[in-house]
Coordinates of C-alpha atoms and ligand atoms in Angstrom, one line a residue:
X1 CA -80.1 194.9 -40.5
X2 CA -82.2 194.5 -43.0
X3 CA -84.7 192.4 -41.6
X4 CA -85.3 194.6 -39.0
X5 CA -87.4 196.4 -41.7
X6 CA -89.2 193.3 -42.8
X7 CA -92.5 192.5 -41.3
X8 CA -91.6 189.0 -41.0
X9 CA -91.2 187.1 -37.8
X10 CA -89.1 184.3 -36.9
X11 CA -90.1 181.2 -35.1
X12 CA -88.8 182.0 -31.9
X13 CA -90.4 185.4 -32.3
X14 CA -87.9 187.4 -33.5
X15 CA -87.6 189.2 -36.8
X16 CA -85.9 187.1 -40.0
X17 CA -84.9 186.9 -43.6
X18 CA -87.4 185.9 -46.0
X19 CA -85.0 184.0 -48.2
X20 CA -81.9 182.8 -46.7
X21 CA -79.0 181.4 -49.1
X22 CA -76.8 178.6 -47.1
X23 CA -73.6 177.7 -49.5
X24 CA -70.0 176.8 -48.4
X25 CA -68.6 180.2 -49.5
X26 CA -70.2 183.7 -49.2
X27 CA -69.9 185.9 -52.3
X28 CA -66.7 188.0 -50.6
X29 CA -63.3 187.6 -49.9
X30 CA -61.7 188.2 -46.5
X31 CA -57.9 189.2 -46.2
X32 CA -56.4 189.9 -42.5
X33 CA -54.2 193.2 -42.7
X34 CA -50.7 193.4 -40.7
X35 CA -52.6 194.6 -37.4
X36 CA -54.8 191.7 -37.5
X37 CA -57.8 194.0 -38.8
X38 CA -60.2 191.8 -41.2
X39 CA -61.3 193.5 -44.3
X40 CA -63.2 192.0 -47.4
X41 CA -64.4 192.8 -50.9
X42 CA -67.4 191.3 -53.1
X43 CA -66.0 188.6 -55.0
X44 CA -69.1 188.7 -57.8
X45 CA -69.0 185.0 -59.0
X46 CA -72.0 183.7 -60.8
X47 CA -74.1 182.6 -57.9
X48 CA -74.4 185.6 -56.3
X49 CA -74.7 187.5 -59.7
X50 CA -77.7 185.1 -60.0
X51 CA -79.3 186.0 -56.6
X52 CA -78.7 189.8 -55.8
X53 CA -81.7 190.7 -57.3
X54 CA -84.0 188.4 -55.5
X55 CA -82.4 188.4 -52.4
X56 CA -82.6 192.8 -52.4
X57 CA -86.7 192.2 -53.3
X58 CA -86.6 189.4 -50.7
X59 CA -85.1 190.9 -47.9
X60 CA -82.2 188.4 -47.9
X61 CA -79.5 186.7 -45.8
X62 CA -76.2 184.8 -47.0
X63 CA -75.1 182.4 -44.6
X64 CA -71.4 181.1 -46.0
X65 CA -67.8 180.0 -44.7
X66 CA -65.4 183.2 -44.8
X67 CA -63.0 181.0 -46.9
X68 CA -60.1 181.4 -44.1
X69 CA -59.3 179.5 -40.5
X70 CA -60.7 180.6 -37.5
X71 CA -62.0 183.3 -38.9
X72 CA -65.0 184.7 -36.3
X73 CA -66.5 187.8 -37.9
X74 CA -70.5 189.0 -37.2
X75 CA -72.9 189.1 -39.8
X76 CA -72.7 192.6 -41.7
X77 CA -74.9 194.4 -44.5
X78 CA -73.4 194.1 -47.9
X79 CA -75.2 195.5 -51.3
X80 CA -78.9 194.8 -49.6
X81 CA -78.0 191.7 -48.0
X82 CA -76.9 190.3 -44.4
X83 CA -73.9 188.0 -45.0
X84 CA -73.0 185.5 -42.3
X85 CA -69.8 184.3 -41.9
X86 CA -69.5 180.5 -40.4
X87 CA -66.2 180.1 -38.8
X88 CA -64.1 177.1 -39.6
X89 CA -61.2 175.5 -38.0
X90 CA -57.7 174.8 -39.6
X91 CA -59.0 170.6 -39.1
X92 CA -62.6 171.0 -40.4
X93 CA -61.2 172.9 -43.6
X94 CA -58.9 169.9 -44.1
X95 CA -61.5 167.1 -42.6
X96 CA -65.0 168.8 -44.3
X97 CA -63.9 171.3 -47.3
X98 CA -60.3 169.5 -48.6
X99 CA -61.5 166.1 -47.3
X100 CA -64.8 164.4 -47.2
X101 CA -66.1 167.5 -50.4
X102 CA -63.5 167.3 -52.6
X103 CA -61.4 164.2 -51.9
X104 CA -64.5 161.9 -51.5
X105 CA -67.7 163.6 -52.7
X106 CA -65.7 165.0 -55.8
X107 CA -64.6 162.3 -57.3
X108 CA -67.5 160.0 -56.6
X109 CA -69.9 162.4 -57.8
X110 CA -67.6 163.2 -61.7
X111 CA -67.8 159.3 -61.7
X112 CA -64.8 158.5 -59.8
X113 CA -62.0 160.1 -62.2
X114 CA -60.0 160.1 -59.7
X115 CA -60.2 157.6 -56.4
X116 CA -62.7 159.0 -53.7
X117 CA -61.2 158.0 -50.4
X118 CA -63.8 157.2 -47.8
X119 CA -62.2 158.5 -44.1
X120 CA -64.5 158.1 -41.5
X121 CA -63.3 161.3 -39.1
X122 CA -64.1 163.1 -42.2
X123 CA -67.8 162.1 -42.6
X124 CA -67.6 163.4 -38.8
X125 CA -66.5 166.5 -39.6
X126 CA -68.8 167.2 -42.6
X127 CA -72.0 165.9 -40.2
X128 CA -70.4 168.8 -37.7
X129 CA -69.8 171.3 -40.2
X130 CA -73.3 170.7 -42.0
X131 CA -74.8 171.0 -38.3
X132 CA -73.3 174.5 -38.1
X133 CA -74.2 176.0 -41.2
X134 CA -78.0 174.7 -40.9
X135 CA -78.0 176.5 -36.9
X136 CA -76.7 179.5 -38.4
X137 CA -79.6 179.5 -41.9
X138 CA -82.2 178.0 -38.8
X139 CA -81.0 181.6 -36.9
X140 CA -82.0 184.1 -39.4
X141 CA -84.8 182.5 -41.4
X142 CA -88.2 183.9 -40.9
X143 CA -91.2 182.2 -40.1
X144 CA -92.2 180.5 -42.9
X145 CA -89.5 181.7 -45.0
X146 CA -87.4 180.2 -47.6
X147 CA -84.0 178.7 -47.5
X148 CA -82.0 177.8 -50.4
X149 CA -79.3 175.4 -49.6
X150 CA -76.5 175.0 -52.3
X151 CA -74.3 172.1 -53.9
X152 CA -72.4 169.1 -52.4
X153 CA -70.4 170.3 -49.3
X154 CA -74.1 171.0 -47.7
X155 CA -76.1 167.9 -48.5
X156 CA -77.1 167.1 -44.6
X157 CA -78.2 170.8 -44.0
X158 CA -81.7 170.4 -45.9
X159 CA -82.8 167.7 -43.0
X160 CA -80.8 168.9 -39.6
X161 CA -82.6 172.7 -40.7
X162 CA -86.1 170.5 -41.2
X163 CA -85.6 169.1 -37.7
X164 CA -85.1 172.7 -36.4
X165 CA -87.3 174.3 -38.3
X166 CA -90.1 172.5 -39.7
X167 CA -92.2 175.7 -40.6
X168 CA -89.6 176.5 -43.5
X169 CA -89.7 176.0 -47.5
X170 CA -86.3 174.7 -48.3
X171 CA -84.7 173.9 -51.7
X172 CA -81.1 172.4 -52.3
X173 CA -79.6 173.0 -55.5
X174 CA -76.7 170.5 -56.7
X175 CA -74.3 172.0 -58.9
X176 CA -72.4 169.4 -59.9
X177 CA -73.5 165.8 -61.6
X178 CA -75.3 163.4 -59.3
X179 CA -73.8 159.8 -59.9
X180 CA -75.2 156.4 -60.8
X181 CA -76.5 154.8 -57.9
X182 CA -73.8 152.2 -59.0
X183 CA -71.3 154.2 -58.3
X184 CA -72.7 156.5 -55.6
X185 CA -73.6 153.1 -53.5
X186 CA -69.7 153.3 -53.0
X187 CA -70.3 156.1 -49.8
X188 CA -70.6 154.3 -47.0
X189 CA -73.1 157.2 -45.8
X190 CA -75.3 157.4 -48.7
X191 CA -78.3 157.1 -46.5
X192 CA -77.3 159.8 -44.6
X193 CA -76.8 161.8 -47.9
X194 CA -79.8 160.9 -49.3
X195 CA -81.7 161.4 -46.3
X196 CA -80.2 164.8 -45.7
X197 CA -81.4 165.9 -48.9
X198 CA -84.7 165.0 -49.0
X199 CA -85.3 167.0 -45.6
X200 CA -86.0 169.5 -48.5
X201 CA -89.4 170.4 -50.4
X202 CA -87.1 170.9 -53.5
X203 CA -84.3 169.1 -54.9
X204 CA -82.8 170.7 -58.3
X205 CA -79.9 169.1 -60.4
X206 CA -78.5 170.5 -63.8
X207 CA -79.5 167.6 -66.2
X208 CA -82.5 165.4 -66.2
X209 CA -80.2 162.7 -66.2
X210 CA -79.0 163.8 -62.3
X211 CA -82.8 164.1 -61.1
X212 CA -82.6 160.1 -62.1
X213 CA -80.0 158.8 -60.9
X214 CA -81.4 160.4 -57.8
X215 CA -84.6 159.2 -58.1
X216 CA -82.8 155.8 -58.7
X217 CA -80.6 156.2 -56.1
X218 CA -83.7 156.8 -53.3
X219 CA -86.1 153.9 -55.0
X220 CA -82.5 151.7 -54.8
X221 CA -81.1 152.6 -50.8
X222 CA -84.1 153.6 -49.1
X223 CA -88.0 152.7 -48.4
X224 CA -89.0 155.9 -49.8
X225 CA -91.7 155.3 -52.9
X226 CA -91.0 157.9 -56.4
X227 CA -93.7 158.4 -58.6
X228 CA -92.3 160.5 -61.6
X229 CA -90.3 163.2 -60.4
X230 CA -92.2 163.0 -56.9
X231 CA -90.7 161.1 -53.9
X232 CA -93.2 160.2 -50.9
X233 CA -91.2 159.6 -47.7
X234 CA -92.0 157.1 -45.4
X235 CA -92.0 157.9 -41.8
X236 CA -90.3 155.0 -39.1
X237 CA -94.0 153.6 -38.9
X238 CA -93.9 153.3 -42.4
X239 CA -96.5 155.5 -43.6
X240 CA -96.0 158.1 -46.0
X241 CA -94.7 161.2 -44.9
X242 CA -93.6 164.5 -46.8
X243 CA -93.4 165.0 -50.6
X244 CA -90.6 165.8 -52.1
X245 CA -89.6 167.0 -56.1
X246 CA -86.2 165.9 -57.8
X247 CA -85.9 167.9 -60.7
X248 CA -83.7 169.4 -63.6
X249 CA -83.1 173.3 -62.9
X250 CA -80.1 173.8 -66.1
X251 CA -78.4 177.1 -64.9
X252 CA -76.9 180.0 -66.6
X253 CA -74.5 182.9 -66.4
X254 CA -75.3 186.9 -66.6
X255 CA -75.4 186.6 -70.3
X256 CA -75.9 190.2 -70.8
X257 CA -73.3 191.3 -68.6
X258 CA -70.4 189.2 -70.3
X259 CA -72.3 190.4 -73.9
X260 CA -71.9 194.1 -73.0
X261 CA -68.6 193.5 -71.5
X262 CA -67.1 191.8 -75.5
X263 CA -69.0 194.9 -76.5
X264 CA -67.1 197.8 -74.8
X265 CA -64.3 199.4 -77.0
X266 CA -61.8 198.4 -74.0
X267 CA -62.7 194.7 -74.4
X268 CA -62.1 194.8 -77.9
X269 CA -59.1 196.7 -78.0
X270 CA -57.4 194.1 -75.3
X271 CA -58.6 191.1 -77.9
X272 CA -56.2 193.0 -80.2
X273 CA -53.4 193.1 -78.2
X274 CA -54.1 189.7 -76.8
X275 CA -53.6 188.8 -80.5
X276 CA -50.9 190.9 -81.4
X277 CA -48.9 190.0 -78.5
X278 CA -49.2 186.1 -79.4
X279 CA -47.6 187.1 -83.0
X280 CA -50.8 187.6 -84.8
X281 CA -51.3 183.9 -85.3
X282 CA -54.1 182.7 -87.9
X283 CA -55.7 180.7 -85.1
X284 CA -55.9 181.2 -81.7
X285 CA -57.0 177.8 -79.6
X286 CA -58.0 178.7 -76.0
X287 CA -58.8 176.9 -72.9
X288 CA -60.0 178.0 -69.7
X289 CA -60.7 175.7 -66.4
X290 CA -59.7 175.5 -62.9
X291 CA -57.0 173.5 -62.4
X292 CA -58.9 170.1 -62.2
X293 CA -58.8 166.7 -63.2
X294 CA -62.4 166.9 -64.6
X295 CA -61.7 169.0 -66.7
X296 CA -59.7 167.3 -69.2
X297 CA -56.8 169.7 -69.5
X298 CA -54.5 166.2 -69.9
X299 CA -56.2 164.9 -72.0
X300 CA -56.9 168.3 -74.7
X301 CA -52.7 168.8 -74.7
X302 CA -51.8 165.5 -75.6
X303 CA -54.2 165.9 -78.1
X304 CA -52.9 169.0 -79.2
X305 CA -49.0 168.0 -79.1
X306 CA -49.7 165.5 -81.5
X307 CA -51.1 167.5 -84.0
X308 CA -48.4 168.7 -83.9
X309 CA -46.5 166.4 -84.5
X310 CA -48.7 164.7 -87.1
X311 CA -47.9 168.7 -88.7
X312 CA -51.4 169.1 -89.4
X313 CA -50.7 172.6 -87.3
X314 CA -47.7 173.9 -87.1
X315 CA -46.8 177.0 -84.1
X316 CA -46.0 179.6 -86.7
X317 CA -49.7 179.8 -87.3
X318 CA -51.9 178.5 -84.5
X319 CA -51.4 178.5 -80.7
X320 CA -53.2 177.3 -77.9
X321 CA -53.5 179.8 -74.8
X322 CA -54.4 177.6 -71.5
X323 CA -55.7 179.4 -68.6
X324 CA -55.8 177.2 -65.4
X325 CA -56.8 179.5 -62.5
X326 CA -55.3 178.1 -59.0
X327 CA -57.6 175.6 -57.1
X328 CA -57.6 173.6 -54.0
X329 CA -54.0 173.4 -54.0
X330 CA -53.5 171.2 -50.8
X331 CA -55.6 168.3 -52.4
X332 CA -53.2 165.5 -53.5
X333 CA -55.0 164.8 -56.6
X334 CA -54.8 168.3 -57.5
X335 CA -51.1 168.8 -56.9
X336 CA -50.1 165.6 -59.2
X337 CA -52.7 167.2 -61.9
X338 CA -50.6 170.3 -61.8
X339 CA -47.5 168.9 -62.2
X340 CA -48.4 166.5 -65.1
X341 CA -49.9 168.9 -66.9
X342 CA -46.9 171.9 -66.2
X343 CA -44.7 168.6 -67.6
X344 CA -46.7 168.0 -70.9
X345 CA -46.5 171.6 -71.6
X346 CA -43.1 171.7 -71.0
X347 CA -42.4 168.7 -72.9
X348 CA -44.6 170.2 -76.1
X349 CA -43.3 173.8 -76.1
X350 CA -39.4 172.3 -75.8
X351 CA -40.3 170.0 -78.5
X352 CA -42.5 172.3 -81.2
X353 CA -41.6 176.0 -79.9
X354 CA -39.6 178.2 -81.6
X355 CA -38.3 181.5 -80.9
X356 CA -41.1 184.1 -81.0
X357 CA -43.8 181.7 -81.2
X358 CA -44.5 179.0 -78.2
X359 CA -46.8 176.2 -79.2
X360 CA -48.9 176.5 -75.7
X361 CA -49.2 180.0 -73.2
X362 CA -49.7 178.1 -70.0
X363 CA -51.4 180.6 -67.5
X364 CA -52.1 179.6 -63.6
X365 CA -53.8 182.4 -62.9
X366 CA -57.1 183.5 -62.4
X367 CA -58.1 186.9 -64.2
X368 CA -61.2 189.6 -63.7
X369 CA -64.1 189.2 -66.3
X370 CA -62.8 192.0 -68.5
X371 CA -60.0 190.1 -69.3
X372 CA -61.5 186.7 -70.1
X373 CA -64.0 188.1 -72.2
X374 CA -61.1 189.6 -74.2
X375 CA -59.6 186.4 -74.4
X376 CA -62.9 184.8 -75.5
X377 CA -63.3 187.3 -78.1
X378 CA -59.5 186.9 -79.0
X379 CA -59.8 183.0 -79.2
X380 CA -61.3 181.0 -82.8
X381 CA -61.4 177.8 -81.0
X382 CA -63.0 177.3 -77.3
X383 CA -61.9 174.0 -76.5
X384 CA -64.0 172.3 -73.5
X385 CA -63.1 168.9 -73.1
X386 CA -64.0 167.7 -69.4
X387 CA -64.1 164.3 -68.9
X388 CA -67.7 164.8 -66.8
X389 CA -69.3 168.6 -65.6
X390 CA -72.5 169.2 -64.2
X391 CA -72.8 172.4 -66.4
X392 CA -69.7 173.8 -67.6
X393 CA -70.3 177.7 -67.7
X394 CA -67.2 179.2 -69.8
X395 CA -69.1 177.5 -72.4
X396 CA -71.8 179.5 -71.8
X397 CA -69.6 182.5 -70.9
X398 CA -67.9 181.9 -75.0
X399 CA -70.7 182.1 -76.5
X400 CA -71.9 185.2 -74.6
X401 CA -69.1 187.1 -75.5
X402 CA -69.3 186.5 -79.6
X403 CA -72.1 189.1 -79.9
X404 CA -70.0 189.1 -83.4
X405 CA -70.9 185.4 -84.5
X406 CA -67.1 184.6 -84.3
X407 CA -65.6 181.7 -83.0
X408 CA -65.7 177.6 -82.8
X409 CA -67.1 175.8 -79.6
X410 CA -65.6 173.0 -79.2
X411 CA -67.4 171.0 -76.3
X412 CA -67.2 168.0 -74.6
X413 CA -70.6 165.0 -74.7
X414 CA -69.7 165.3 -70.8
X415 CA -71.0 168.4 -69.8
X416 CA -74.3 169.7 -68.9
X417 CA -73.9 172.1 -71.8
X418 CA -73.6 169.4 -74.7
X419 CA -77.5 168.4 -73.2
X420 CA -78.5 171.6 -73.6
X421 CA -76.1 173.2 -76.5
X422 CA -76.5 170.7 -79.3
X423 CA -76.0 170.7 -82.3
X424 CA -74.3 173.6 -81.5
X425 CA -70.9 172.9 -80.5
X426 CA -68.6 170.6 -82.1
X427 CA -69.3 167.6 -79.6
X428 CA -66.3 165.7 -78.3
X429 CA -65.3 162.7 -76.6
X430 CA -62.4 163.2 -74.3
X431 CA -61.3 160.4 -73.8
X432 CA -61.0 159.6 -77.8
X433 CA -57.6 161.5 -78.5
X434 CA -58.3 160.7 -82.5
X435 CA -61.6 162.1 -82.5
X436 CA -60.6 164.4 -80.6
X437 CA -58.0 165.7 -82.6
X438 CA -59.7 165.3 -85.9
X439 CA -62.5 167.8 -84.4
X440 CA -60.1 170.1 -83.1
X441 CA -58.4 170.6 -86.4
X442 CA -61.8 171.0 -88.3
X443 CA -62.5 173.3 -85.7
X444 CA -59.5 175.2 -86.8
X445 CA -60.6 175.1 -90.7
X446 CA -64.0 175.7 -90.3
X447 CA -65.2 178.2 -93.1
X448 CA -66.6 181.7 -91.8
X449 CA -70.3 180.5 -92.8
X450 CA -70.6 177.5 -91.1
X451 CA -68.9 179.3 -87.9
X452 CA -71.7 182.2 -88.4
X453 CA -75.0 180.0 -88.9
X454 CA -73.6 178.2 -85.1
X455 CA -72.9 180.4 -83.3
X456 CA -75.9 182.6 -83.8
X457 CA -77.7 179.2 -83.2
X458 CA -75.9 179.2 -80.0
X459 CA -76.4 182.6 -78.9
X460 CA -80.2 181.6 -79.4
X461 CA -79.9 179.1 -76.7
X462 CA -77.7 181.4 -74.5
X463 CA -78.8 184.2 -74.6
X464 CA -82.5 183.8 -73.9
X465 CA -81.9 182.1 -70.4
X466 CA -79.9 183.7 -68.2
X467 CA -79.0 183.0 -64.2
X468 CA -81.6 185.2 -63.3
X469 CA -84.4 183.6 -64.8
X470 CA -82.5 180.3 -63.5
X471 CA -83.0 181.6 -59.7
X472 CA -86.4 182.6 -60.7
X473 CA -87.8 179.3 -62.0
X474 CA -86.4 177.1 -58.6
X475 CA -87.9 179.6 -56.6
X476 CA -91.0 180.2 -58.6
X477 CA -91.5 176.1 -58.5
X478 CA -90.2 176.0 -54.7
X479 CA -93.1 178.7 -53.4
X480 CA -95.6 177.6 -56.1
X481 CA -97.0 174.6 -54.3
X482 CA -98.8 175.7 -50.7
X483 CA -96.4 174.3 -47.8
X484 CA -98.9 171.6 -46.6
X485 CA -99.0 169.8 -50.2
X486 CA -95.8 168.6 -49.1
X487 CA -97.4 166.3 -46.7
X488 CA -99.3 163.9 -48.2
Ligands
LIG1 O1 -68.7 173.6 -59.3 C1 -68.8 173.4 -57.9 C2 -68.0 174.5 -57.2 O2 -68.1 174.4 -55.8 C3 -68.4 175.9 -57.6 O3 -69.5 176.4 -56.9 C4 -67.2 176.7 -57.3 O4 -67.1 177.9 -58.0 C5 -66.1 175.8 -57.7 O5 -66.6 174.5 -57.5 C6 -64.8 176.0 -56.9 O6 -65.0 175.6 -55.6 P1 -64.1 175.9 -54.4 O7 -62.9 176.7 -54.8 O8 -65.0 176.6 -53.4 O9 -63.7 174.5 -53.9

């Protein structure tokens, strides 16, 4: 193991990581064979893309859900890392992951889209789950090390690890928005959430606008003072107690990797064929989301269909090429997505298709990188239209991949990105199908120079923060400050 190397010690005595990442997933995939033997392979998302590096130098630990029931497995050694699998039943996947995260939290937090339903069994089963992962991160830590806690399924872990291990630094990164207090005053345990989260020295959202409604949120529901970005806890005698930053922390992709990747001669020969196999058209409109009902899939094909049917497009020249990659398919909410949006596609490409040329290539798949950054260098027109994102990163990925200064972003005022990407894009409102449509078509007709002096304005952006120096700057900021400053 590779602590065992490490000079570090933990606080019961025993050896431990230095940096420790808690998140609901670890960065591989599990799959049981026929004989029951349990296998897995690196799934290289963009979290873990972000951290290798720092957790190799740091002598790290991953402590994460398998992604399967029941599934017991001992920590192993992967790439220069010790993952650690946290078992979960059949009930707490339903109860804690398909539940109380993404049927309450979910919604609530993309300002209640969709209905949040408040079930109290599954707030139990999230306070269980949350008490499971922060044992397991409290078991490896070194003494005095640090523990980064990630995003909304783990927002009780930063206290329950404080109370069992007050000599660590921990930070808890939210990756998605962070509501209103209006609307987050809804959860009948938003104490407990907010309570949970500041048992960390660190709290990091992706917009300045999530650090206040925090900030608001904690000055609104509990006695806790803020002072700019700085909240002072009050202990149960009422005297202040531990300090505590709330601040923005915008992340980013591997920008280089998806920039070589458009660059490679099999990347570009694919965005041929992608093309040639759609019947050459003149424009080539592209989405790609998880299935979800932030995302404002909906929305973007209605839009779409009645362009065409106003005929400012018509299917002989332009077509749109949806990807929806499968996603937390036993949700409700997610189900009735799918089929309204497998109807509306239906409905449009009976309507406006004709032989040889469909008006929308509807895709629920997911694919490997090579493939979407041939589609990305395929596609004219990005079109990102969620109705509320905490980042959005195939924004970020577009962009990224048009190392040749091709290409319309087309991006919603809803996402982190438009905070951080504008005047960039072409900014949209979602839920205003005119303007919507009236962008989308300029998007379409946009002359080469205008397209050119963008996107290179974008790449600007893009290109000069990637995840890496993300990771970097929450961990510089999280170590920076000596532990006892955050005790007043
Ligand atoms: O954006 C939040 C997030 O949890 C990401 O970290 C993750 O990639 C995505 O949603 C999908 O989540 P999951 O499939 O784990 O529910």
């Amino acid at each position: 193991m590779a602590g065992q190397d490490s000079a570090s010690t933990g606080a019961d005595g025993s050896e431990g990581y230095d940096l420790v990442v808690v998140a609901n997933r670890l960065p591989v995939d599990f799959s049981v064979g026929d004989d029951g033997e349990v296998d897995w392979q690196r799934s290289p998302g963009g979290l873990v893309t972000a951290l290798e590096p720092v957790m190799r130098e740091a002598d790290g630990a991953w402590v994460g859900w398998s992604g399967a029931p029941d599934l017991a497995h001992e920590p192993f050694e992967a790439d220069g890392m010790l993952l650690v699998p946290v078992t979960l039943s059949a009930g707490e996947i339903e109860r804690y992951y398909e539940g109380f995260s993404n049927d309450t939290l979910w919604p609530l937090y993309h300002d209640v889209i969709a209905p949040p339903t408040y079930h109290r069994q599954w707030f139990d089963a999230y306070r269980k789950v949350n008490q499971r992962f922060a044992e397991a991160a409290a078991a490896q830590a070194a003494h005095g090390g640090v523990v980064w806690v990630h995003d909304y399924q783990l927002q009780l872990v930063p206290k329950m690890l404080r109370e069992l291990r007050p000599d660590l630094r921990i930070g808890f990164f939210d990756h998605i928005p962070f509501p209103a207090v209006e609307l987050f005053q809804q959860l009948p345990w938003r104490k407990q959430i907010i309570e949970g989260l500041l048992g960390a020295d660190l709290v990091g959202f992706q917009r300045g606008g999530d650090a206040s409604n925090f900030l608001r949120s904690v000055r609104r529901l509990t006695g806790h003072t803020t002072r700019g970005s700085i909240v002072t806890t009050l202990d149960e005698h009422g005297r202040p107690g531990r300090r505590v930053r709330a601040a923005a922390f915008p992340i980013s992709i591997d920008t280089n990797y998806f920039d070589q990747l458009a660059r490679s001669p099999e990347v570009q020969a694919r965005a041929k064929e992608i093309r040639t196999d759609l019947g050459d058209p003149d424009v080539m409109m592209l989405g790609v989301d998880r299935l979800d009902y932030t995302k404002g899939i909906r929305h973007r094909i209605k839009a779409y269909g009645e362009i065409l049917q106003d005929g400012r497009i018509d299917v002989e020249h332009t077509t749109l090429v949806q990807v929806a990659s499968p996603s937390r398919e036993n949700v409700g909410a997610y189900q009735e997505l799918r089929d309204d949006v497998e109807v509306l596609v239906g409905r449009i490409n009976g309507e406006f298709g004709e032989l040889g040329h469909s008006a929308i290539h509807y895709l629920h798949h997911s694919y490997p990188p090579e493939e979407m950054a041939a589609l990305y260098l395929a596609a004219d027109v990005m079109l990102v239209t969620s109705l509320r994102d905490g980042m959005n990163l195939v924004a970020k990925e577009y962009i990224a991949a048009r190392h040749d200064l091709g290409g319309v972003l087309v991006l919603s005022e809803f996402t982190g990105a438009a905070d951080e990407l504008a005047p960039g894009p072409l900014l949209v409102n979602p839920h205003d199908i005119d303007g919507m449509k009236d962008i989308i078509v300029a998007a379409a007709h946009m002359e080469e120079r205008e397209k050119r002096r963008r996107m290179r304005n974008l790449r600007r952006k893009v290109m000069a923060d990637d995840v890496a120096k993300w990771s970097k700057a929450f961990l510089g900021v999280l170590t920076a400050v000596p532990s006892r400053s955050s005790h007043v």
